[in-house]
CSV table of C-alpha atoms (C1' of nucleotides) in Angstrom, one decimal:
chain,number,residue,atom,x,y,z
A,885,MET,CA,-7.3,-10.0,-6.8
A,886,THR,CA,-9.9,-10.2,-4.1
A,887,ARG,CA,-9.9,-7.9,-1.2
A,888,SER,CA,-8.9,-10.8,1.0
A,889,GLU,CA,-6.0,-11.7,-1.2
A,890,GLU,CA,-4.8,-8.2,-1.2
A,891,ASN,CA,-4.9,-8.0,2.6
A,892,TYR,CA,-2.8,-11.2,2.9
A,893,ILE,CA,-0.2,-9.9,0.4
A,894,LYS,CA,0.0,-6.6,2.2
A,895,THR,CA,0.4,-8.3,5.6
A,896,ILE,CA,3.2,-10.5,4.3
A,897,PHE,CA,4.9,-7.5,2.9
A,898,HIS,CA,4.7,-5.6,6.2
A,899,ILE,CA,5.9,-8.5,8.5
A,900,GLY,CA,8.9,-9.6,6.5
A,901,ARG,CA,10.7,-6.4,5.7
A,902,GLN,CA,9.3,-5.6,2.2
A,903,GLY,CA,8.2,-9.2,1.7
A,904,LYS,CA,11.7,-10.5,1.2
A,905,GLU,CA,12.0,-12.4,4.4
A,906,ALA,CA,10.0,-15.5,4.9
A,907,VAL,CA,7.3,-15.0,7.5
A,908,SER,CA,5.5,-17.6,9.6
A,909,THR,CA,2.0,-18.8,9.2
A,910,ASN,CA,1.3,-17.9,12.9
A,911,SER,CA,2.6,-14.4,12.5
A,912,ILE,CA,0.3,-13.7,9.6
A,913,ALA,CA,-2.6,-15.2,11.5
A,914,GLU,CA,-1.9,-13.0,14.5
A,915,GLN,CA,-1.5,-9.9,12.5
A,916,MET,CA,-4.7,-10.4,10.6
A,917,ASP,CA,-6.6,-11.6,13.6
A,918,THR,CA,-7.5,-14.9,12.0
A,919,LYS,CA,-6.6,-18.6,12.5
A,920,PRO,CA,-3.4,-20.3,11.3
A,921,SER,CA,-5.4,-22.8,9.4
A,922,SER,CA,-7.1,-20.1,7.4
A,923,VAL,CA,-3.7,-18.6,6.6
A,924,THR,CA,-2.5,-22.0,5.2
A,925,ASP,CA,-5.5,-22.2,2.9
A,926,MET,CA,-5.0,-18.7,1.5
A,927,VAL,CA,-1.3,-19.0,1.2
A,928,LYS,CA,-1.7,-22.1,-0.9
A,929,LYS,CA,-4.0,-20.2,-3.2
A,930,LEU,CA,-1.6,-17.3,-3.5
A,931,ALA,CA,1.2,-19.8,-4.3
A,932,GLU,CA,-0.9,-21.2,-7.1
A,933,LYS,CA,-1.1,-17.7,-8.5
A,934,ASP,CA,2.6,-17.2,-8.2
A,935,LEU,CA,2.2,-14.3,-5.8
A,936,VAL,CA,4.1,-16.0,-2.9
A,937,ASN,CA,6.9,-18.5,-2.5
A,938,TYR,CA,5.6,-21.2,-0.2
A,939,LYS,CA,7.0,-24.5,1.0
A,940,LYS,CA,5.1,-26.4,3.7
A,941,TYR,CA,6.4,-25.6,7.1
A,942,GLN,CA,9.0,-23.2,5.7
A,943,GLY,CA,7.1,-19.9,5.8
A,944,VAL,CA,6.1,-17.5,3.0
A,945,SER,CA,7.7,-14.7,1.1
A,946,LEU,CA,6.5,-12.6,-1.8
A,947,THR,CA,7.4,-13.2,-5.4
A,948,GLU,CA,8.3,-10.3,-7.7
A,949,MET,CA,4.6,-10.2,-8.7
A,950,GLY,CA,3.4,-10.3,-5.1
A,951,ASN,CA,5.7,-7.5,-4.2
A,952,LYS,CA,4.4,-5.3,-7.0
A,953,ILE,CA,0.8,-5.9,-5.8
A,954,ALA,CA,1.7,-5.1,-2.2
A,955,LEU,CA,3.4,-1.9,-3.2
A,956,GLY,CA,0.3,-1.0,-5.3
A,957,VAL,CA,-2.0,-1.5,-2.3
A,958,ILE,CA,0.3,0.4,0.0
A,959,ARG,CA,0.5,3.3,-2.4
A,960,LYS,CA,-3.3,3.5,-2.5
A,961,HIS,CA,-3.6,3.2,1.2
A,962,ARG,CA,-1.1,6.0,1.9
A,963,LEU,CA,-2.4,8.3,-0.8
A,964,TRP,CA,-5.9,8.0,0.6
A,965,GLU,CA,-4.6,8.8,4.0
A,966,VAL,CA,-3.0,12.0,2.7
A,967,PHE,CA,-6.3,12.8,1.1
A,968,LEU,CA,-8.3,12.3,4.3
A,969,VAL,CA,-5.9,14.6,6.3
A,970,GLU,CA,-5.3,17.3,3.7
A,971,LYS,CA,-8.6,17.6,2.0
A,972,LEU,CA,-11.1,16.3,4.6
A,973,ASP,CA,-9.4,17.5,7.8
A,974,PHE,CA,-9.2,14.0,9.4
A,975,SER,CA,-6.7,13.8,12.2
A,976,TRP,CA,-3.8,11.4,11.7
A,977,ASP,CA,-5.3,8.9,14.2
A,978,GLU,CA,-8.6,8.6,12.3
A,979,VAL,CA,-7.4,7.8,8.8
A,980,HIS,CA,-6.3,4.2,9.0
A,981,GLU,CA,-9.7,2.5,9.2
A,982,VAL,CA,-11.1,4.3,6.3
A,983,ALA,CA,-8.0,3.9,4.2
A,984,GLU,CA,-8.2,0.2,4.8
A,985,GLN,CA,-11.4,0.3,2.9
A,986,LEU,CA,-10.4,2.8,0.2
A,987,GLU,CA,-7.2,0.9,-0.6
A,988,HIS,CA,-9.2,-1.8,-2.3
A,989,ILE,CA,-10.9,0.5,-4.9
A,990,LYS,CA,-9.9,-0.6,-8.3
A,991,SER,CA,-9.2,2.2,-10.8
A,992,ASP,CA,-5.8,3.2,-12.0
A,993,LYS,CA,-7.1,6.5,-13.2
A,994,LEU,CA,-8.6,7.3,-9.8
A,995,ILE,CA,-5.3,6.8,-8.1
A,996,ASP,CA,-3.3,8.7,-10.6
A,997,ARG,CA,-5.6,11.6,-10.4
A,998,LEU,CA,-5.7,11.5,-6.7
A,999,ASP,CA,-1.9,11.6,-6.7
A,1000,ARG,CA,-2.1,14.7,-8.9
A,1001,LEU,CA,-4.8,16.4,-6.7
A,1002,LEU,CA,-2.5,15.9,-3.7
A,1003,LYS,CA,0.6,17.2,-5.6
A,1004,TYR,CA,2.4,13.9,-5.7
A,1005,PRO,CA,3.1,13.6,-2.0
A,1006,LYS,CA,6.2,11.5,-0.9
A,1007,TYR,CA,5.1,10.7,2.6
A,1008,ASP,CA,1.8,9.9,4.3
A,1009,PRO,CA,0.5,11.6,7.5
A,1010,HIS,CA,2.6,9.2,9.7
A,1011,GLY,CA,5.8,9.8,7.8
A,1012,ASP,CA,5.7,6.6,5.8
A,1013,PRO,CA,7.0,6.8,2.3
A,1014,ILE,CA,4.5,6.5,-0.6
A,1015,PRO,CA,5.6,4.2,-3.4
A,1016,ASP,CA,5.4,5.8,-6.9
A,1017,LYS,CA,3.4,4.3,-9.8
A,1018,ASP,CA,6.2,1.8,-10.5
A,1019,GLY,CA,6.6,0.8,-6.9
A,1020,GLY,CA,9.7,3.0,-6.3
A,1021,PHE,CA,10.3,3.8,-2.7
A,1022,GLU,CA,12.0,6.8,-1.2
A,1023,GLU,CA,13.7,5.4,1.9
A,1024,ARG,CA,14.8,8.0,4.4
A,1025,ASP,CA,17.9,7.6,6.6
A,1026,GLU,CA,16.1,7.9,9.8
A,1027,ILE,CA,16.7,6.4,13.2
A,1028,LEU,CA,14.6,5.9,16.3
A,1029,LEU,CA,14.7,8.6,18.9
A,1030,SER,CA,15.7,5.9,21.4
A,1031,GLU,CA,18.9,5.4,19.4
A,1032,VAL,CA,19.9,9.0,19.5
A,1033,PRO,CA,22.8,9.7,22.0
A,1034,VAL,CA,22.6,12.5,24.6
A,1035,GLY,CA,23.3,15.8,22.9
A,1036,GLY,CA,22.0,14.6,19.5
A,1037,GLY,CA,18.8,15.5,17.8
A,1038,GLY,CA,17.0,16.2,14.6
A,1039,ILE,CA,13.6,16.5,13.0
A,1040,CYS,CA,10.8,14.1,13.8
A,1041,VAL,CA,9.8,12.6,10.5
A,1042,GLY,CA,7.7,9.6,11.3
A,1043,VAL,CA,6.1,7.2,13.8
A,1044,LYS,CA,6.8,3.5,14.1
A,1045,ASP,CA,3.6,2.6,15.9
A,1046,SER,CA,0.7,4.4,14.2
A,1047,SER,CA,-2.0,3.1,16.5
A,1048,ALA,CA,-4.7,5.7,17.3
A,1049,SER,CA,-3.8,5.6,21.0
A,1050,PHE,CA,-0.1,6.5,20.3
A,1051,LEU,CA,-1.1,9.2,17.9
A,1052,LYS,CA,-3.6,10.7,20.3
A,1053,PHE,CA,-0.9,10.7,23.0
A,1054,LEU,CA,1.4,12.6,20.7
A,1055,ASP,CA,-1.3,15.2,19.9
A,1056,LYS,CA,-2.0,15.6,23.6
A,1057,ASN,CA,1.6,16.2,24.2
A,1058,ASN,CA,2.2,18.5,21.3
A,1059,ILE,CA,4.6,16.2,19.5
A,1060,GLY,CA,4.2,16.1,15.7
A,1061,LEU,CA,6.0,15.5,12.5
A,1062,GLY,CA,8.4,18.3,11.6
A,1063,ASP,CA,9.2,19.1,15.2
A,1064,HIS,CA,12.8,19.6,16.2
A,1065,ILE,CA,13.8,17.3,19.0
A,1066,GLN,CA,17.0,17.1,21.0
A,1067,VAL,CA,18.0,14.5,23.6
A,1068,LEU,CA,19.1,16.3,26.7
A,1069,GLU,CA,19.3,13.4,29.2
A,1070,ILE,CA,18.8,9.7,29.3
A,1071,GLU,CA,17.7,8.3,32.6
A,1072,GLU,CA,19.8,5.2,33.5
A,1073,PHE,CA,17.1,3.7,35.6
A,1074,ASP,CA,14.2,3.3,33.2
A,1075,GLY,CA,15.6,4.6,29.9
A,1076,SER,CA,13.3,7.6,29.9
A,1077,LEU,CA,14.5,10.7,28.2
A,1078,LEU,CA,14.4,14.4,28.8
A,1079,ILE,CA,14.0,16.0,25.4
A,1080,GLY,CA,14.0,19.5,24.1
A,1081,ILE,CA,11.2,20.1,21.7
A,1082,GLY,CA,10.9,23.5,20.2
A,1083,GLU,CA,11.2,25.9,23.1
A,1084,ASN,CA,10.0,23.4,25.7
A,1085,GLN,CA,11.4,20.5,27.6
A,1086,LYS,CA,9.6,17.2,28.2
A,1087,GLN,CA,10.1,13.9,29.9
A,1088,ILE,CA,9.1,10.9,27.8
A,1089,SER,CA,9.4,7.2,28.4
A,1090,HIS,CA,11.7,4.9,26.5
A,1091,GLN,CA,8.7,3.3,24.8
A,1092,ILE,CA,7.6,6.6,23.3
A,1093,ALA,CA,11.2,7.3,22.1
A,1094,ALA,CA,11.3,3.9,20.5
A,1095,ASN,CA,8.4,4.8,18.3
A,1096,LEU,CA,9.5,8.1,16.9
A,1097,TYR,CA,11.7,8.3,13.8
A,1098,ILE,CA,14.2,11.1,13.8
A,1099,LYS,CA,16.1,12.5,10.8
A,1100,LEU,CA,19.5,13.6,12.2
A,1101,LYS,CA,20.5,17.1,11.5
A,1102,GLU,CA,22.8,17.2,8.5
A,1103,GLU,CA,26.6,17.8,9.0
B,253,MET,CA,-25.1,-4.5,5.5
B,254,THR,CA,-23.0,-6.4,3.0
B,255,ARG,CA,-22.1,-4.9,-0.3
B,256,SER,CA,-24.5,-7.3,-2.0
B,257,GLU,CA,-27.4,-6.4,0.2
B,258,GLU,CA,-26.8,-2.7,-0.4
B,259,ASN,CA,-26.9,-3.4,-4.2
B,260,TYR,CA,-30.2,-5.2,-4.0
B,261,ILE,CA,-31.8,-2.5,-1.9
B,262,LYS,CA,-30.5,0.2,-4.3
B,263,THR,CA,-31.8,-1.7,-7.3
B,264,ILE,CA,-35.3,-2.2,-5.7
B,265,PHE,CA,-35.3,1.5,-5.0
B,266,HIS,CA,-34.5,2.4,-8.6
B,267,ILE,CA,-36.9,0.0,-10.3
B,268,GLY,CA,-40.0,0.8,-8.3
B,269,ARG,CA,-40.1,4.6,-8.1
B,270,GLN,CA,-38.4,5.3,-4.8
B,271,GLY,CA,-39.0,1.7,-3.7
B,272,LYS,CA,-42.6,2.4,-3.1
B,273,GLU,CA,-43.9,0.2,-5.9
B,274,ALA,CA,-43.6,-3.5,-5.7
B,275,VAL,CA,-41.1,-4.8,-8.2
B,276,SER,CA,-40.8,-8.2,-9.7
B,277,THR,CA,-38.2,-10.8,-9.0
B,278,ASN,CA,-37.4,-11.0,-12.7
B,279,SER,CA,-36.9,-7.3,-13.1
B,280,ILE,CA,-34.4,-7.3,-10.2
B,281,ALA,CA,-32.6,-10.2,-11.7
B,282,GLU,CA,-32.4,-8.6,-15.1
B,283,GLN,CA,-31.2,-5.3,-13.7
B,284,MET,CA,-28.5,-6.9,-11.6
B,285,ASP,CA,-27.5,-9.4,-14.2
B,286,THR,CA,-28.2,-12.3,-12.0
B,287,LYS,CA,-30.7,-15.1,-11.9
B,288,PRO,CA,-34.2,-14.9,-10.5
B,289,SER,CA,-33.5,-17.8,-8.1
B,290,SER,CA,-30.7,-15.8,-6.6
B,291,VAL,CA,-32.9,-12.8,-6.2
B,292,THR,CA,-35.5,-14.9,-4.3
B,293,ASP,CA,-32.8,-16.0,-1.9
B,294,MET,CA,-31.6,-12.5,-1.2
B,295,VAL,CA,-35.1,-11.1,-0.9
B,296,LYS,CA,-36.0,-13.5,1.8
B,297,LYS,CA,-32.9,-12.5,3.7
B,298,LEU,CA,-33.8,-8.8,3.3
B,299,ALA,CA,-37.3,-9.6,4.5
B,300,GLU,CA,-35.9,-11.3,7.6
B,301,LYS,CA,-34.1,-8.1,8.4
B,302,ASP,CA,-37.2,-6.0,7.8
B,303,LEU,CA,-35.7,-4.1,4.9
B,304,VAL,CA,-38.2,-5.2,2.3
B,305,ASN,CA,-41.9,-6.2,2.3
B,306,TYR,CA,-42.1,-9.6,0.6
B,307,LYS,CA,-44.9,-12.0,0.0
B,308,LYS,CA,-44.3,-15.0,-2.2
B,309,TYR,CA,-45.1,-14.3,-5.9
B,310,GLN,CA,-46.3,-10.8,-5.0
B,311,GLY,CA,-43.1,-8.8,-5.6
B,312,VAL,CA,-41.0,-6.7,-3.3
B,313,SER,CA,-41.0,-3.2,-2.0
B,314,LEU,CA,-38.8,-1.3,0.5
B,315,THR,CA,-39.8,-0.8,4.1
B,316,GLU,CA,-39.1,2.5,5.8
B,317,MET,CA,-35.7,1.2,6.9
B,318,GLY,CA,-34.9,-0.2,3.5
B,319,ASN,CA,-35.7,3.2,2.0
B,320,LYS,CA,-33.4,4.9,4.3
B,321,ILE,CA,-30.6,2.6,3.4
B,322,ALA,CA,-31.2,3.0,-0.3
B,323,LEU,CA,-31.1,6.8,0.1
B,324,GLY,CA,-27.8,6.6,2.0
B,325,VAL,CA,-26.2,4.5,-0.7
B,326,ILE,CA,-27.5,6.8,-3.4
B,327,ARG,CA,-26.3,9.8,-1.6
B,328,LYS,CA,-22.8,8.3,-1.4
B,329,HIS,CA,-22.8,7.3,-5.0
B,330,ARG,CA,-23.7,10.7,-6.2
B,331,LEU,CA,-21.4,12.6,-4.0
B,332,TRP,CA,-18.5,10.5,-5.1
B,333,GLU,CA,-19.5,11.2,-8.7
B,334,VAL,CA,-19.4,14.9,-8.1
B,335,PHE,CA,-16.0,14.4,-6.5
B,336,LEU,CA,-14.6,12.5,-9.4
B,337,VAL,CA,-15.8,15.1,-11.9
B,338,GLU,CA,-15.1,18.3,-9.9
B,339,LYS,CA,-11.8,17.3,-8.2
B,340,LEU,CA,-10.3,14.6,-10.4
B,341,ASP,CA,-11.5,15.8,-13.8
B,342,PHE,CA,-13.3,12.6,-14.7
B,343,SER,CA,-15.8,13.0,-17.5
B,344,TRP,CA,-19.4,12.3,-16.8
B,345,ASP,CA,-19.3,9.0,-18.7
B,346,GLU,CA,-16.4,7.6,-16.6
B,347,VAL,CA,-17.7,8.1,-13.1
B,348,HIS,CA,-20.3,5.4,-12.7
B,349,GLU,CA,-18.1,2.3,-12.4
B,350,VAL,CA,-15.8,3.9,-9.8
B,351,ALA,CA,-18.7,5.3,-7.8
B,352,GLU,CA,-20.2,1.9,-7.7
B,353,GLN,CA,-17.2,0.8,-5.7
B,354,LEU,CA,-16.9,4.0,-3.6
B,355,GLU,CA,-20.6,4.0,-2.6
B,356,HIS,CA,-19.9,1.0,-0.3
B,357,ILE,CA,-17.2,2.6,1.8
B,358,LYS,CA,-18.5,2.8,5.4
B,359,SER,CA,-17.7,6.1,7.2
B,360,ASP,CA,-20.2,8.7,8.1
B,361,LYS,CA,-17.5,11.2,8.8
B,362,LEU,CA,-16.0,10.6,5.4
B,363,ILE,CA,-19.2,11.3,3.5
B,364,ASP,CA,-20.1,14.4,5.6
B,365,ARG,CA,-16.6,15.8,5.0
B,366,LEU,CA,-16.8,15.0,1.3
B,367,ASP,CA,-20.1,16.8,1.1
B,368,ARG,CA,-18.5,19.8,2.7
B,369,LEU,CA,-15.4,19.7,0.4
B,370,LEU,CA,-17.8,19.7,-2.6
B,371,LYS,CA,-19.8,22.6,-1.1
B,372,TYR,CA,-23.0,20.6,-0.5
B,373,PRO,CA,-24.0,19.9,-4.1
B,374,LYS,CA,-27.7,19.3,-4.9
B,375,TYR,CA,-27.2,17.4,-8.1
B,376,ASP,CA,-24.7,14.9,-9.5
B,377,PRO,CA,-23.0,15.2,-12.9
B,378,HIS,CA,-26.0,13.7,-14.6
B,379,GLY,CA,-28.4,16.0,-13.1
B,380,ASP,CA,-29.8,13.5,-10.5
B,381,PRO,CA,-30.6,15.0,-7.1
B,382,ILE,CA,-28.4,14.1,-4.2
B,383,PRO,CA,-30.3,13.1,-1.0
B,384,ASP,CA,-29.3,15.0,2.1
B,385,LYS,CA,-28.1,13.4,5.3
B,386,ASP,CA,-31.6,12.6,6.4
B,387,GLY,CA,-32.6,11.3,3.0
B,388,GLY,CA,-34.4,14.4,1.9
B,389,PHE,CA,-34.7,14.7,-1.8
B,390,GLU,CA,-35.0,17.8,-3.9
B,391,GLU,CA,-37.3,16.8,-6.8
B,392,ARG,CA,-37.2,19.1,-9.7
B,393,ASP,CA,-40.2,19.7,-12.0
B,394,GLU,CA,-38.7,18.6,-15.2
B,395,ILE,CA,-40.0,16.8,-18.2
B,396,LEU,CA,-38.5,14.9,-21.0
B,397,LEU,CA,-37.5,16.8,-24.1
B,398,SER,CA,-39.7,14.4,-26.1
B,399,GLU,CA,-42.7,15.7,-24.2
B,400,VAL,CA,-42.0,19.4,-25.0
B,401,PRO,CA,-44.4,20.8,-27.7
B,402,VAL,CA,-43.1,22.6,-30.7
B,403,GLY,CA,-42.2,26.2,-29.7
B,404,GLY,CA,-41.5,25.2,-26.1
B,405,GLY,CA,-38.1,24.9,-24.5
B,406,GLY,CA,-36.0,25.3,-21.4
B,407,ILE,CA,-32.7,24.3,-19.7
B,408,CYS,CA,-31.3,20.8,-20.0
B,409,VAL,CA,-31.0,19.7,-16.4
B,410,GLY,CA,-30.4,15.9,-16.5
B,411,VAL,CA,-30.3,12.7,-18.5
B,412,LYS,CA,-32.5,9.7,-18.0
B,413,ASP,CA,-30.1,7.2,-19.5
B,414,SER,CA,-26.7,7.7,-18.1
B,415,SER,CA,-24.9,5.0,-19.9
B,416,ALA,CA,-21.4,5.8,-21.1
B,417,SER,CA,-22.5,5.5,-24.8
B,418,PHE,CA,-25.3,8.0,-24.5
B,419,LEU,CA,-23.1,10.5,-22.5
B,420,LYS,CA,-20.3,10.2,-25.0
B,421,PHE,CA,-22.8,10.9,-27.8
B,422,LEU,CA,-23.9,14.0,-26.0
B,423,ASP,CA,-20.3,15.2,-25.6
B,424,LYS,CA,-19.6,14.5,-29.3
B,425,ASN,CA,-22.7,16.6,-30.2
B,426,ASN,CA,-22.0,19.4,-27.7
B,427,ILE,CA,-25.1,18.8,-25.7
B,428,GLY,CA,-24.6,19.3,-22.0
B,429,LEU,CA,-26.4,20.2,-18.7
B,430,GLY,CA,-27.2,23.8,-18.5
B,431,ASP,CA,-27.7,24.2,-22.3
B,432,HIS,CA,-30.8,26.1,-23.4
B,433,ILE,CA,-32.8,24.0,-25.8
B,434,GLN,CA,-35.9,24.8,-27.9
B,435,VAL,CA,-38.1,22.5,-29.9
B,436,LEU,CA,-38.4,24.0,-33.4
B,437,GLU,CA,-40.0,21.1,-35.3
B,438,ILE,CA,-41.2,17.6,-34.6
B,439,GLU,CA,-41.0,15.2,-37.6
B,440,GLU,CA,-44.3,13.3,-38.0
B,441,PHE,CA,-42.7,10.4,-39.7
B,442,ASP,CA,-40.2,9.2,-37.1
B,443,GLY,CA,-40.7,11.6,-34.2
B,444,SER,CA,-37.2,13.2,-34.6
B,445,LEU,CA,-36.8,16.8,-33.5
B,446,LEU,CA,-35.2,19.9,-34.9
B,447,ILE,CA,-33.9,21.7,-31.9
B,448,GLY,CA,-32.3,25.0,-31.3
B,449,ILE,CA,-29.4,24.7,-28.9
B,450,GLY,CA,-27.6,27.9,-28.0
B,451,GLU,CA,-26.9,29.6,-31.3
B,452,ASN,CA,-27.1,26.4,-33.3
B,453,GLN,CA,-29.7,24.0,-34.7
B,454,LYS,CA,-29.6,20.3,-34.6
B,455,GLN,CA,-31.6,17.3,-35.7
B,456,ILE,CA,-32.0,14.6,-33.0
B,457,SER,CA,-33.8,11.3,-32.9
B,458,HIS,CA,-36.9,10.7,-30.7
B,459,GLN,CA,-34.8,8.3,-28.6
B,460,ILE,CA,-32.3,11.1,-27.8
B,461,ALA,CA,-35.1,13.5,-26.8
B,462,ALA,CA,-36.7,10.8,-24.6
B,463,ASN,CA,-33.5,10.7,-22.5
B,464,LEU,CA,-33.0,14.4,-21.8
B,465,TYR,CA,-34.7,16.2,-18.9
B,466,ILE,CA,-35.7,19.8,-19.5
B,467,LYS,CA,-36.7,22.3,-17.0
B,468,LEU,CA,-39.3,24.5,-18.6
B,469,LYS,CA,-38.6,28.2,-18.7
B,470,GLU,CA,-40.5,29.8,-15.8
B,471,GLU,CA,-43.7,31.8,-16.5
C,1083,DT,C1',19.2,-38.2,21.0
C,1084,DA,C1',14.7,-38.6,22.5
C,1085,DC,C1',10.8,-36.2,24.5
C,1086,DT,C1',7.9,-32.4,24.8
C,1087,DA,C1',6.2,-28.1,23.4
C,1088,DT,C1',5.0,-25.4,19.6
C,1089,DA,C1',4.0,-24.5,14.8
C,1090,DT,C1',1.7,-26.0,10.8
C,1091,DT,C1',-1.2,-28.5,8.0
C,1092,DT,C1',-5.2,-31.4,7.0
C,1093,DA,C1',-10.0,-32.8,7.2
C,1094,DG,C1',-14.4,-31.6,7.6
C,1095,DT,C1',-18.0,-27.8,8.6
C,1096,DC,C1',-20.2,-23.2,8.1
C,1097,DT,C1',-22.0,-18.9,5.7
C,1098,DT,C1',-22.6,-15.9,1.8
C,1099,DA,C1',-24.0,-15.5,-2.6
C,1100,DG,C1',-24.1,-17.3,-6.6
C,1101,DC,C1',-25.8,-21.1,-10.1
C,1102,DT,C1',-29.0,-25.0,-12.6
C,1103,DA,C1',-32.9,-27.9,-13.0
C,1104,DA,C1',-37.3,-29.0,-11.5
C,1105,DA,C1',-41.6,-27.8,-9.3
C,1106,DT,C1',-45.2,-24.7,-8.6
C,1107,DA,C1',-48.0,-20.2,-9.1
C,1108,DT,C1',-49.8,-16.8,-11.8
C,1109,DT,C1',-51.2,-14.7,-16.0
C,1110,DT,C1',-52.9,-14.6,-20.6
C,1111,DG,C1',-55.2,-15.9,-24.8
C,1112,DT,C1',-58.8,-18.1,-27.0
D,614,DA,C1',-62.6,-21.3,-18.0
D,615,DC,C1',-58.8,-23.8,-19.1
D,616,DA,C1',-54.5,-24.7,-21.5
D,617,DA,C1',-50.2,-22.6,-22.5
D,618,DA,C1',-46.9,-19.4,-21.5
D,619,DT,C1',-44.5,-17.0,-18.2
D,620,DA,C1',-42.9,-15.9,-13.5
D,621,DT,C1',-41.4,-17.4,-9.3
D,622,DT,C1',-39.8,-20.5,-5.9
D,623,DT,C1',-37.6,-24.7,-4.1
D,624,DA,C1',-33.9,-28.1,-3.9
D,625,DG,C1',-29.5,-29.2,-4.3
D,626,DC,C1',-24.6,-27.7,-5.8
D,627,DT,C1',-20.4,-24.7,-6.0
D,628,DA,C1',-16.6,-21.5,-4.6
D,629,DA,C1',-14.5,-18.3,-1.4
D,630,DG,C1',-13.0,-17.7,2.9
D,631,DA,C1',-13.5,-18.4,7.4
D,632,DC,C1',-13.6,-21.9,11.6
D,633,DT,C1',-12.6,-26.2,14.9
D,634,DA,C1',-10.5,-30.4,16.0
D,635,DA,C1',-7.2,-33.7,14.9
D,636,DA,C1',-2.9,-35.0,12.7
D,637,DT,C1',1.8,-34.2,11.7
D,638,DA,C1',6.2,-31.6,11.4
D,639,DT,C1',9.7,-28.9,13.5
D,640,DA,C1',12.3,-27.0,17.4
D,641,DG,C1',14.0,-26.8,22.0
D,642,DT,C1',15.9,-29.0,25.9
D,643,DA,C1',17.3,-32.3,29.2
DNA sequence: TACTATATTTAGTCTTAGCTAAATATTTGT
DNA sequence: ACAAATATTTAGCTAAGACTAAATATAGTA
């Protein structure tokens, strides 16, 4: 697997939920900041290797094998992110770029030992689950804060958008994973929310709420 | 800098002592397991970028800039080796391959923080010095065990050959960095040595001795 | 349903970094 | 000093992965 092949596989996985859905040539091109024609070329090559299912004009999905590879790359990416935050004191908005490089390092031993060093973490710094060695996923039952009705609330467990700008915004506003959040009011006009977070109250836009994952309080 | 360019620069540095000496096209090709014609191509490209001094048929040396880049790559390589051994329990014969990949990761912050995590090590697991951020080297006054006269001795501080096979041999024979070694006899016939190592005595070939660096006991 | 807009693929080109074979320099040995 | 051996460079080819422009398929709408 070349670096480039791995990146295509990973992107196909991310766009079609877990690579099961067929995704369009254009969506891949857009996501990877490349041209549709380049995507077609690569997709043909991946189809040759039985990593994707591809029929002209019908979109692409991952095969069993392709899925395994995607999960492997994602596992590496997320473990490195944990490493960068836990061991090297990176902030959660700084890790992505570097992890994009580190995820392509080839060494099973390296990644197993890294996993051990980090004490087998289940989630990365953005709350995304880390696949285990066999590609097993721990899906959480979480919903977006924008879906929580007035009066409801829970623990903030993840972000949907993990762009640096969003993460920096959260830092600036003292919103982080593990925080207890309650929805106090929803503004009819623009969908903005008044939330209780810890001891404080805050007004946040609908867009913010639509990018925070909440685990509802049990029972 | 592409990965390939970095590897050429690094090789030129290693062959000509610190890149000062002009090295031949063929020696680069041999070291990198590639063809002389490929070396010529790349060397021209590096000369364009002012990273090497190159005159047709006269060999190659590093410029100031080329030297800086070489030291940066070597710094990264050796720091990663320390990380693999210290934090992930790799053995010293396993680190090279993985470090060859890790040395090309681009992030100043990453390498500075890694340095800090490892407590600013001065030497890698094979006893080779780690350049500091500005390319500063701490050269040790060390000599090869094969150069030590009968009766002399000191501390084993490094290996010249760091191939996996040699390092495994040393492990098998309980010879490691930090060991105190004394030369008791040198066999005329084949140059093999009888050495005292800790409490024990051992017979080793000239070839082994010619690949162990010794720091002579002071005064 | 037919026409138009959009999505996708094909064909041909470029760059990087390799290669082989042939040409040319340099070095060495007598 | 000159021929033979060796080292190096040049020329032309290849594969991966990208691009542009042109061709073709699909989808949306009147």
